[in-house]
CSV table of C-alpha atoms in Angstrom, one decimal:
chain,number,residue,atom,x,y,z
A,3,UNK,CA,11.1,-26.1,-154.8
A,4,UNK,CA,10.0,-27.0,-158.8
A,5,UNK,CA,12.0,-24.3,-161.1
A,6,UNK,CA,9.9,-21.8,-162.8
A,7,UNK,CA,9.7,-22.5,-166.2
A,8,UNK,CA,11.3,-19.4,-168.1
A,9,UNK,CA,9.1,-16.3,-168.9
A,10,UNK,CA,9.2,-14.0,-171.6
A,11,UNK,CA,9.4,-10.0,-171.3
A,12,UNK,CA,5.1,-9.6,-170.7
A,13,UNK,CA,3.8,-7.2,-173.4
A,14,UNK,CA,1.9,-4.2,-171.2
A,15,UNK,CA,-1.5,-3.7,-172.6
A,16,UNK,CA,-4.6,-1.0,-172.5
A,17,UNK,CA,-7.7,-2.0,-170.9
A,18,UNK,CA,-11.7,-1.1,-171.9
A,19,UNK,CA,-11.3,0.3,-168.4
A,20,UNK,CA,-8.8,2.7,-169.1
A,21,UNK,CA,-5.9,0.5,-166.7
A,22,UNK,CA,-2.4,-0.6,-168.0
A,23,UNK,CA,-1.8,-4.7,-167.1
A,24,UNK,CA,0.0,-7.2,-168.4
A,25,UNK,CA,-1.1,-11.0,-168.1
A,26,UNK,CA,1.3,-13.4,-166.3
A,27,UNK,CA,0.7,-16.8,-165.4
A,28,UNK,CA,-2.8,-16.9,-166.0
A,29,UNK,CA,-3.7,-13.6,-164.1
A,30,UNK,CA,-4.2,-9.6,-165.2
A,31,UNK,CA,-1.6,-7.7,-163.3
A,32,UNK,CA,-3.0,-4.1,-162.9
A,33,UNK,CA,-0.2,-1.2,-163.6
A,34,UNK,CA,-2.2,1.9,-163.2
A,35,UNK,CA,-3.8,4.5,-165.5
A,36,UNK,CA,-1.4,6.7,-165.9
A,37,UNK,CA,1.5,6.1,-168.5
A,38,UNK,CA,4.0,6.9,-166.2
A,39,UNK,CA,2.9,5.1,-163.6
A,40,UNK,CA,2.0,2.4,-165.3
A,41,UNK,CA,5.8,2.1,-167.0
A,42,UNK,CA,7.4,3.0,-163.3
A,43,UNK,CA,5.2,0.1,-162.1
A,44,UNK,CA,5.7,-2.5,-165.1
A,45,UNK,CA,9.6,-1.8,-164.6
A,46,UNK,CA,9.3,-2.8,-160.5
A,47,UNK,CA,7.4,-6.0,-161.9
A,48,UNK,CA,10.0,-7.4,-164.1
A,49,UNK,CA,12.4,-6.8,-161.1
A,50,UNK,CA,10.5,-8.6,-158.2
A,51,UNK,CA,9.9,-11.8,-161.3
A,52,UNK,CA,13.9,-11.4,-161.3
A,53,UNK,CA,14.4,-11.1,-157.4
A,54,UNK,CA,12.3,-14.0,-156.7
A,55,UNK,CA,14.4,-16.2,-159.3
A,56,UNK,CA,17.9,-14.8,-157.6
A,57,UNK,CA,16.5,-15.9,-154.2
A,58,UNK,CA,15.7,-19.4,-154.9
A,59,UNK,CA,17.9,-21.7,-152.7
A,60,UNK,CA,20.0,-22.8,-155.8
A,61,UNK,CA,20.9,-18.8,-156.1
A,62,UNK,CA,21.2,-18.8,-152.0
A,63,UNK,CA,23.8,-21.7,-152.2
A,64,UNK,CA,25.9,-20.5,-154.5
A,65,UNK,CA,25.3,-22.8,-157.4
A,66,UNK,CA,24.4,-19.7,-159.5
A,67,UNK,CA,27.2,-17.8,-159.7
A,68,UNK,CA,27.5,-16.4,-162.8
A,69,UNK,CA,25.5,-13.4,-164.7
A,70,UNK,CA,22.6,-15.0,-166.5
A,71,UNK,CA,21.5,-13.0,-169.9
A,72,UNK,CA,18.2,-12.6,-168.0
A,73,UNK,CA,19.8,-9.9,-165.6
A,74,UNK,CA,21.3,-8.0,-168.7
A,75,UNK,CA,17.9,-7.6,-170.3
A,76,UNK,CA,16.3,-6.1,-166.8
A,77,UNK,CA,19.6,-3.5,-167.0
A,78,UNK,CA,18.6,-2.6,-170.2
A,79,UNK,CA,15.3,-2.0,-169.9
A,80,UNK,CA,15.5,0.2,-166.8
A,81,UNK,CA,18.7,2.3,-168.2
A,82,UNK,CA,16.2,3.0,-171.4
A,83,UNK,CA,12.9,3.5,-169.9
A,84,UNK,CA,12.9,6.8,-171.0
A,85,UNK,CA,14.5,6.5,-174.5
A,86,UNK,CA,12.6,7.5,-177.4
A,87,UNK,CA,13.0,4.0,-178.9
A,88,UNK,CA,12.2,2.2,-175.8
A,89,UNK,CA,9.1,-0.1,-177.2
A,90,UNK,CA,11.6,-1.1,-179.7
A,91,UNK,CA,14.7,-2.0,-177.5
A,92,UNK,CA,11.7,-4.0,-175.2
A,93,UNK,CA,10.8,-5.9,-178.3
A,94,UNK,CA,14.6,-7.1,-178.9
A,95,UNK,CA,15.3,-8.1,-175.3
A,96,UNK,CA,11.9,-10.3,-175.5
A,97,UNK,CA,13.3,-12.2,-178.6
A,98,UNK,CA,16.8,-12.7,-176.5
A,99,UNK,CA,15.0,-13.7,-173.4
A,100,UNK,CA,13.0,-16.1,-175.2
A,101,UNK,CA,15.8,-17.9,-176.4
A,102,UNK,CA,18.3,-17.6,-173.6
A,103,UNK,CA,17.0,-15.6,-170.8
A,104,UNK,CA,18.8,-18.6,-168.8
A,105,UNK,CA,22.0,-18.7,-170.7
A,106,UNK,CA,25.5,-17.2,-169.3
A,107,UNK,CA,25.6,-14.0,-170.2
A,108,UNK,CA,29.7,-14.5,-170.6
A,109,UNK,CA,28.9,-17.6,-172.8
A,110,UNK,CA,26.6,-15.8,-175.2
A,111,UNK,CA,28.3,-15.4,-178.4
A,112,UNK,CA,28.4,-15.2,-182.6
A,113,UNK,CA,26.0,-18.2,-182.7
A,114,UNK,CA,23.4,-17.3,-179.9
A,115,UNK,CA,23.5,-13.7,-181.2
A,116,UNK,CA,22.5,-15.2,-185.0
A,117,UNK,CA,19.8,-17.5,-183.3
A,118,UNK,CA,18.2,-14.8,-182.1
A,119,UNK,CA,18.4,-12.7,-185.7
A,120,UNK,CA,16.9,-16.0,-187.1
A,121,UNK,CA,13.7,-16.5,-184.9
A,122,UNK,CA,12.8,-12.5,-185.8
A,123,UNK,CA,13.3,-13.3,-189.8
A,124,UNK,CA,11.2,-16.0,-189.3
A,125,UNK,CA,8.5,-14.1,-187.4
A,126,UNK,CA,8.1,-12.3,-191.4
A,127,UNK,CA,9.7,-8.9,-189.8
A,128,UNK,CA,11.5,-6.6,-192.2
A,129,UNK,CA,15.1,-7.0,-192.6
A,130,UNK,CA,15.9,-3.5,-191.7
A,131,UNK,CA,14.0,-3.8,-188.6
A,132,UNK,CA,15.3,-6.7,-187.5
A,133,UNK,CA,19.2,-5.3,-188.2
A,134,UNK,CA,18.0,-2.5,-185.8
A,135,UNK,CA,16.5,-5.1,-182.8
A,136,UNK,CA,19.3,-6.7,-183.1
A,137,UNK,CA,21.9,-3.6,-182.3
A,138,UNK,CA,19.7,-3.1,-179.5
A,139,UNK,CA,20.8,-6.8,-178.2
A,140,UNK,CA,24.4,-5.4,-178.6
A,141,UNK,CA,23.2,-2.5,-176.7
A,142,UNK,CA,22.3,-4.9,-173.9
A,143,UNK,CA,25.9,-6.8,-174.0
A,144,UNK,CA,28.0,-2.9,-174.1
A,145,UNK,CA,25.9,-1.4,-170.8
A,146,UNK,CA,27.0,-5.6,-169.4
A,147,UNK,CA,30.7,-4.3,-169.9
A,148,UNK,CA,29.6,-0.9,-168.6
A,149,UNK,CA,28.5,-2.8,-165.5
A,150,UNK,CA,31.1,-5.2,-165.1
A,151,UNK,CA,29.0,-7.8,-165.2
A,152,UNK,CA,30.7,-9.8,-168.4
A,153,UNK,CA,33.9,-9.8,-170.6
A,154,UNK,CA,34.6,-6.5,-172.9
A,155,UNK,CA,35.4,-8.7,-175.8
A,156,UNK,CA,31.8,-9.8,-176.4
A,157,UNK,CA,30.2,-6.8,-177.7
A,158,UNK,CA,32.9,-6.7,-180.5
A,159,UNK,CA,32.3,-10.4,-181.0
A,160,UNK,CA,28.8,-9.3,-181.7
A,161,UNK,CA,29.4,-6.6,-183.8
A,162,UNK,CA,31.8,-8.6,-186.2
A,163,UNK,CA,28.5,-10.4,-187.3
A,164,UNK,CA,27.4,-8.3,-190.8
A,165,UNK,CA,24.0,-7.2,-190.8
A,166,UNK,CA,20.8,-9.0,-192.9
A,167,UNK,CA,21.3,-8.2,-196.6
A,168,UNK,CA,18.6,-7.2,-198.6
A,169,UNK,CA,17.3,-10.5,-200.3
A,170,UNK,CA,17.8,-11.6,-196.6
A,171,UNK,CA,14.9,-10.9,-195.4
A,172,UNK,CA,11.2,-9.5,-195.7
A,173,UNK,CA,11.9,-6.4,-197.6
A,174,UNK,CA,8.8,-3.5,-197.3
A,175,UNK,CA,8.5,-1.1,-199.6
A,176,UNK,CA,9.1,2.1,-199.2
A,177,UNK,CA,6.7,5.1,-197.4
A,178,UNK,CA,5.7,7.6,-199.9
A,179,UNK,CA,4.3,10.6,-199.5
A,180,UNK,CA,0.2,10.9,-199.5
A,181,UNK,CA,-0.7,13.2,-202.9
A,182,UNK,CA,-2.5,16.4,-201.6
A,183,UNK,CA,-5.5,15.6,-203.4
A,184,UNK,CA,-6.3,12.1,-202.1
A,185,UNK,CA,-6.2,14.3,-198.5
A,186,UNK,CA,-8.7,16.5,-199.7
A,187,UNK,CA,-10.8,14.2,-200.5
A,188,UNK,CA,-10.4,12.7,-197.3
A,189,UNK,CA,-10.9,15.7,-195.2
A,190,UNK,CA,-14.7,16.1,-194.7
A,191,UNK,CA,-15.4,12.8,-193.7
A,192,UNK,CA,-13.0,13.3,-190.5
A,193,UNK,CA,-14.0,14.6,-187.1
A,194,UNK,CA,-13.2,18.4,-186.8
A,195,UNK,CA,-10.5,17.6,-184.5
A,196,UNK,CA,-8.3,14.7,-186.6
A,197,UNK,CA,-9.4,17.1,-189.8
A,198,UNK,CA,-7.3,19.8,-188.2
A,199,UNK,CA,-4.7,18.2,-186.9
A,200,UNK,CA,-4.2,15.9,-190.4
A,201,UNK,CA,-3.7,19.6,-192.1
A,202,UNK,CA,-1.1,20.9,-189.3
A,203,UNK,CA,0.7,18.2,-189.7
A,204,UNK,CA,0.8,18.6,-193.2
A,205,UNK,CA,2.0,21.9,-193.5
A,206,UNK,CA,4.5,21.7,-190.7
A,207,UNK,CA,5.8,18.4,-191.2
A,208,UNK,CA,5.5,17.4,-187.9
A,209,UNK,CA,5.7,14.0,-186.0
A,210,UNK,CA,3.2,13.0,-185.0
A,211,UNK,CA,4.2,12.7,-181.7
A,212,UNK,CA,5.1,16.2,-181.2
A,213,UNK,CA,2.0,17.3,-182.8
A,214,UNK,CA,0.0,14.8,-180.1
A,215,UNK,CA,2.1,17.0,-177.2
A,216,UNK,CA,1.6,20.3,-178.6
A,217,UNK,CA,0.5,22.7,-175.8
A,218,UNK,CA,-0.4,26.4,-175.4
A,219,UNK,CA,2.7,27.1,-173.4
A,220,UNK,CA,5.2,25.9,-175.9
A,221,UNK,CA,4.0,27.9,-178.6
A,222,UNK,CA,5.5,31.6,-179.2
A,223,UNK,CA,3.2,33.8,-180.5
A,224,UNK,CA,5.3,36.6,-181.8
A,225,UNK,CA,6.0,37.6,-185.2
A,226,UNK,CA,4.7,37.0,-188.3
A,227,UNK,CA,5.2,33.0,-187.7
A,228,UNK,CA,4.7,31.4,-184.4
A,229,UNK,CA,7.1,28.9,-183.1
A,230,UNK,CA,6.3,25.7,-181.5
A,231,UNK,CA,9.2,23.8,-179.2
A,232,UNK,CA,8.3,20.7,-178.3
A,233,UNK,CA,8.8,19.5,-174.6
A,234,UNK,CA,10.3,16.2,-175.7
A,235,UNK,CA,11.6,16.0,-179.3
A,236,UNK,CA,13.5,13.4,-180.9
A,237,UNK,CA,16.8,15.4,-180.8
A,238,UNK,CA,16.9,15.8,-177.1
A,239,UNK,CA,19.3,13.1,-176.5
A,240,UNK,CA,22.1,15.0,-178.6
A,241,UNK,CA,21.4,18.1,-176.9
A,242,UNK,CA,19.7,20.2,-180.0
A,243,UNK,CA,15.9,21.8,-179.7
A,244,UNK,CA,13.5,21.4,-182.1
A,245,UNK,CA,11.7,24.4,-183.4
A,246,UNK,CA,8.2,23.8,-185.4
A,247,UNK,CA,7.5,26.7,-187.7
A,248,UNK,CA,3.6,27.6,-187.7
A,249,UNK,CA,2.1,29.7,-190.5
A,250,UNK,CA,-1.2,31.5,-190.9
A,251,UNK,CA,-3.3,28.3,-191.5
A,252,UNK,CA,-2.1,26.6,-188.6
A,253,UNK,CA,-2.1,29.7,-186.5
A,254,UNK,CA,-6.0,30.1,-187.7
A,255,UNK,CA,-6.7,26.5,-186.2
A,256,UNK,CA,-4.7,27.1,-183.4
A,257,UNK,CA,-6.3,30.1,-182.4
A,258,UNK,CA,-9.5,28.8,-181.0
A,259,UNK,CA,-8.4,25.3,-180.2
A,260,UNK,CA,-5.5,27.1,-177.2
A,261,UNK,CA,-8.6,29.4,-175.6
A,262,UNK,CA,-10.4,26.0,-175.0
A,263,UNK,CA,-7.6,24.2,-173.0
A,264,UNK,CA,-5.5,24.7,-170.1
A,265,UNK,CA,-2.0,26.0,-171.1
A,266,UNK,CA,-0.1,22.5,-170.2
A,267,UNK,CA,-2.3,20.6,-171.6
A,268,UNK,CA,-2.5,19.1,-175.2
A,269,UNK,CA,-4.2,21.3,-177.9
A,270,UNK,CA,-6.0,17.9,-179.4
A,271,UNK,CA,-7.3,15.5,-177.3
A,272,UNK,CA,-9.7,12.1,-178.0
A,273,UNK,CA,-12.7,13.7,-175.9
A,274,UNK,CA,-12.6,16.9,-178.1
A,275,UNK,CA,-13.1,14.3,-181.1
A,276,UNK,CA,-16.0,12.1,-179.1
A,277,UNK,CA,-17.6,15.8,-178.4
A,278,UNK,CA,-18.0,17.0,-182.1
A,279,UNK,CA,-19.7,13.3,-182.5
A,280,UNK,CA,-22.4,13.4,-180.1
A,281,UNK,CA,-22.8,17.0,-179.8
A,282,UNK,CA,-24.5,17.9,-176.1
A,283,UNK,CA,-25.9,14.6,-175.8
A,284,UNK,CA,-24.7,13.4,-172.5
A,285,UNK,CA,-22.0,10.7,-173.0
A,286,UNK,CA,-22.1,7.4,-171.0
A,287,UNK,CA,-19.3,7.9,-168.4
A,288,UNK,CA,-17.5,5.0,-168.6
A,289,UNK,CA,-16.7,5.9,-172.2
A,290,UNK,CA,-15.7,9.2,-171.1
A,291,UNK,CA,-13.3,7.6,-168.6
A,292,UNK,CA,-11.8,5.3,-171.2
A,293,UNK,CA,-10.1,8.2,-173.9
A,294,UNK,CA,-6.8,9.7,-172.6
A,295,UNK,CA,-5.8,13.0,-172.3
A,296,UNK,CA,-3.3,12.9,-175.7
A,297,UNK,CA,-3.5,11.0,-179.3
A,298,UNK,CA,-1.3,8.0,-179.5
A,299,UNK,CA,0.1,6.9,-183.2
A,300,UNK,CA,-2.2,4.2,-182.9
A,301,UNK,CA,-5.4,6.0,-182.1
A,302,UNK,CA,-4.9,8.7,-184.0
A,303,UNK,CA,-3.9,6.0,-187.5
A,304,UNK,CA,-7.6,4.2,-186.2
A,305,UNK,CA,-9.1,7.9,-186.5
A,306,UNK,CA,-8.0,8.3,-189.9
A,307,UNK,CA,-8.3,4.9,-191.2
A,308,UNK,CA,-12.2,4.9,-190.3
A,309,UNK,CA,-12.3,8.3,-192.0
A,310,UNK,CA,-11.1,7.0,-195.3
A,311,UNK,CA,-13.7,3.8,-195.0
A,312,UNK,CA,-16.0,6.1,-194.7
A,313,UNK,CA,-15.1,8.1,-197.6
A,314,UNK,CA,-15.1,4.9,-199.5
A,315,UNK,CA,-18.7,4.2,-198.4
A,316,UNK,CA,-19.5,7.1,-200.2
A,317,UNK,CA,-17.9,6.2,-203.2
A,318,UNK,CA,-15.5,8.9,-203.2
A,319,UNK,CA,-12.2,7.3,-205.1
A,320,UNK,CA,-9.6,8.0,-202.9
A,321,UNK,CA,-5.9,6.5,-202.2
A,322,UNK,CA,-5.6,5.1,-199.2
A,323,UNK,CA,-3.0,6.9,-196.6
A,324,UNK,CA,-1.5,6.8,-193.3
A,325,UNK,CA,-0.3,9.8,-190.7
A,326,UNK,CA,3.3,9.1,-191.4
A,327,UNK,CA,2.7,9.5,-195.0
A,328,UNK,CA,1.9,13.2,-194.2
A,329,UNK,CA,5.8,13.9,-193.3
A,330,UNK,CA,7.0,12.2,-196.2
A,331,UNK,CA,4.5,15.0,-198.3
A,332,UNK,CA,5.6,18.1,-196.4
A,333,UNK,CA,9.4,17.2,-196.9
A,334,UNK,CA,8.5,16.5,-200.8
A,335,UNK,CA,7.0,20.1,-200.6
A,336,UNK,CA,9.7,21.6,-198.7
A,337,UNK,CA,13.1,20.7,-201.3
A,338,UNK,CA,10.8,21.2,-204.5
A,339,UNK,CA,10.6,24.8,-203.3
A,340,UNK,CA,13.4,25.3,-200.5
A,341,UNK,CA,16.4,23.2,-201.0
A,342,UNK,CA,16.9,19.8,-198.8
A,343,UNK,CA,18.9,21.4,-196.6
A,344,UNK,CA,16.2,23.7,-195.7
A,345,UNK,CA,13.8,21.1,-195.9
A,346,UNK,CA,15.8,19.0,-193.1
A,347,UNK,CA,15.9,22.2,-191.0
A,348,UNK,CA,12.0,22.6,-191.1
A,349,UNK,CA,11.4,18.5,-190.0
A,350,UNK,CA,14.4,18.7,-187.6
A,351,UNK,CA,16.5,16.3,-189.2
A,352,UNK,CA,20.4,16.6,-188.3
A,353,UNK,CA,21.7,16.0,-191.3
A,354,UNK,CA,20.5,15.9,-195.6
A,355,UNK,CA,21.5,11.9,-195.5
A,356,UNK,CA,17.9,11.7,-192.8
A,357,UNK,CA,16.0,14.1,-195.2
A,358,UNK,CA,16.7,12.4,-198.4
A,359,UNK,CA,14.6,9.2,-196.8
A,360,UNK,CA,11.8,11.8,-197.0
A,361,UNK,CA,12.3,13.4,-200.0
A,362,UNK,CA,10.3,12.4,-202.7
A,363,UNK,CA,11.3,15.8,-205.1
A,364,UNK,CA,13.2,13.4,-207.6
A,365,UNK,CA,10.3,11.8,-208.8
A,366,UNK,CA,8.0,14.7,-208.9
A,367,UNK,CA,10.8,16.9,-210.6
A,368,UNK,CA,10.9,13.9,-213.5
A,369,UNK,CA,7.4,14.1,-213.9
A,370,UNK,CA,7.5,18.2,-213.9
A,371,UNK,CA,10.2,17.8,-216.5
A,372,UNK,CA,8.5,15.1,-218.7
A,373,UNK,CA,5.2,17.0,-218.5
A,374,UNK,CA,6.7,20.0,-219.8
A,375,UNK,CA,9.0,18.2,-222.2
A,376,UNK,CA,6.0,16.7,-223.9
A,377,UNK,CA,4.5,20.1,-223.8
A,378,UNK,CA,7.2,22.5,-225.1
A,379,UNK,CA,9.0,20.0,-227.9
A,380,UNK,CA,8.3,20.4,-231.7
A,381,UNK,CA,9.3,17.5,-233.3
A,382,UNK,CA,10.4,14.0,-233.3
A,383,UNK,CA,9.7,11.1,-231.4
A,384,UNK,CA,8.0,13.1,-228.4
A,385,UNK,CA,4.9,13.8,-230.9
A,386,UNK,CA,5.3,10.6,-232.4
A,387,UNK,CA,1.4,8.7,-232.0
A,388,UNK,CA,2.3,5.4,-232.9
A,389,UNK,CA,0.8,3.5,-236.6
């Protein structure tokens, strides 16, 4: 029997048809149109590719009788299927499988472990992403231990290696926040739908994921300020809710967009988008097919990307922006007139260290000062106009 020439982790993609697949070996594998299927599905997948290996007659005669890194990497991705950073802990074990999805797991080492961090630099990826891939691989070598499948002393071995530098490696720089002006310029030239959700998410300082899940039965509507708790939050894993405060603009948005949807489904959805485009004009039904139920970060970046092209067409000077910027703007917002530590309560954050990578208060507090320095002085250098 001719050995199968080694695979790397298959990247699951979207269809026009509205189907999950992934291509392998020349064919589209079909996973399902559901996401949850789909992942259920794509996980089965990379385990029959693995069982099939395991029962070749080499395996069968015992000439493979160690733990090949290969069988780590399937662990890992079926003990984090449900993590919140599970695209990016699949991304890390496709760089290690490439490399040495054949190799002895209890033979993988310093080197191996750098030759891994080497072929990611080289792919142009930022050094701080990488550094974070690459705890995911040790990730992969601890649950190893867990199982019993390979010597304790190689996660340590691992972890002795010191992370990229900067200078390293592709440095990007960093997100700002989008200035509240360039947004609404932006506004009218969005869909109703994105249009509202860009200003929720501005005032609340949501993710966008949790403002892709909202629903009508997570929202409290007493008081003065409703409450929004999110079904799956970022903080789940350490056992703390997240709470989303909702004030009068949201709750004005919300208002009609919850009498229009079931109460467990989410509050914006692509078709309501597609609806306010073509009005009552009866919509080919494929298309209608193709949109999902909920907003991914992806669609809903497309969304306003097109928005702001089209504000450009116009010749409307604008900054570009992206969804994530909108965060960055809120908690900007939130210490200029709260405090950071309030600040990191409103966007969830468990500690002031997280919320100072959002703040942006320093440099507008600067500018505040200097502004009113230049206003308020008398003499001296500050009124000085040059010969």
């Amino acid at each position: 029997m001719p050995k199968r020439k080694s695979w790397n982790v298959p990247i699951v993609k979207f269809g026009k048809n509205g189907d999950f697949f992934v291509n392998f070996s020349g064919k589209k594998i079909y996973l399902g149109r559901e996401e949850k299927e789909a992942r259920k599905n794509y996980i089965q997948f990379l385990r029959t590719l693995d069982e099939a290996e395991t029962s070749s007659p080499a395996a069968q005669n015992g000439k493979r009788k160690h733990v090949q890194v290969q069988e780590l990497i399937l662990d890992c991705l079926r003990k984090y299927e449900s993590h919140p950073k599970y695209q990016k802990i699949k991304r890390a074990m496709q760089a290690l499988r490439k490399l040495y999805g054949k190799a002895e797991a209890d033979e993988f080492g310093r080197v191996k472990f750098q030759a891994v961090r080497k072929s990611l630099v080289e792919e142009q990826l930022a050094g701080s992403y990488v550094n974070e891939l690459m705890r995911f691989v040790i990730w992969c070598f601890e649950l190893g231990v867990e199982n019993e499948k390979i010597p304790e002393g190689i996660p340590a071995a691992l972890r002795a290696v010191r992370p990229l530098k900067r200078g390293e490696a592709k440095v990007n720089p960093p997100r700002m926040n989008a200035r509240d002006e360039d947004i609404l310029k932006a506004l009218p030239f969005f869909s109703k739908t994105i249009r509202e959700m860009v200003v929720i998410q501005r005032l609340s300082g949501m993710r966008p994921s949790e403002l892709f899940r909202l629903r009508p039965c997570d929202i409290e509507k007493d008081g003065e300020v409703w409450i929004y708790t999110p079904q799956k939050a970022k903080s789940d894993r350490f056992g703390k809710k997240r709470f989303v405060g909702l004030g009068k603009v949201e709750q004005n948005i919300l208002a009609e967009r919850i009498r229009n949807v079931r109460n467990d489904e989410p509050v914006f959805q692509p078709i309501h988008a597609v609806m306010e485009r073509y009005g009552k004009r009866k919509l080919d039904g494929r298309s209608v097919r193709q949109l999902r139920k909920m907003y991914t970060k992806d669609s809903y970046r497309r969304a306003v990307k097109r928005g702001l092209e089209r504000a450009e067409k116009q010749g409307v000077k604008i900054q570009y922006w992206m969804p994530y910027q909108l965060r960055h703007s809120a908690a900007t917002e939130l210490s200029i007139q709260l405090g950071r530590e309030a600040a990191g309560v409103m966007l969830g954050h468990a500690s002031t260290d997280v919320t100072a990578g959002y703040d942006h208060s320093d440099r507008e507090k600067v500018r505040r000062l200097v502004a009113e320095r230049d206003v308020t002085a008398g003499t001296g250098l500050v009124k000085w106009e040059g010969q």
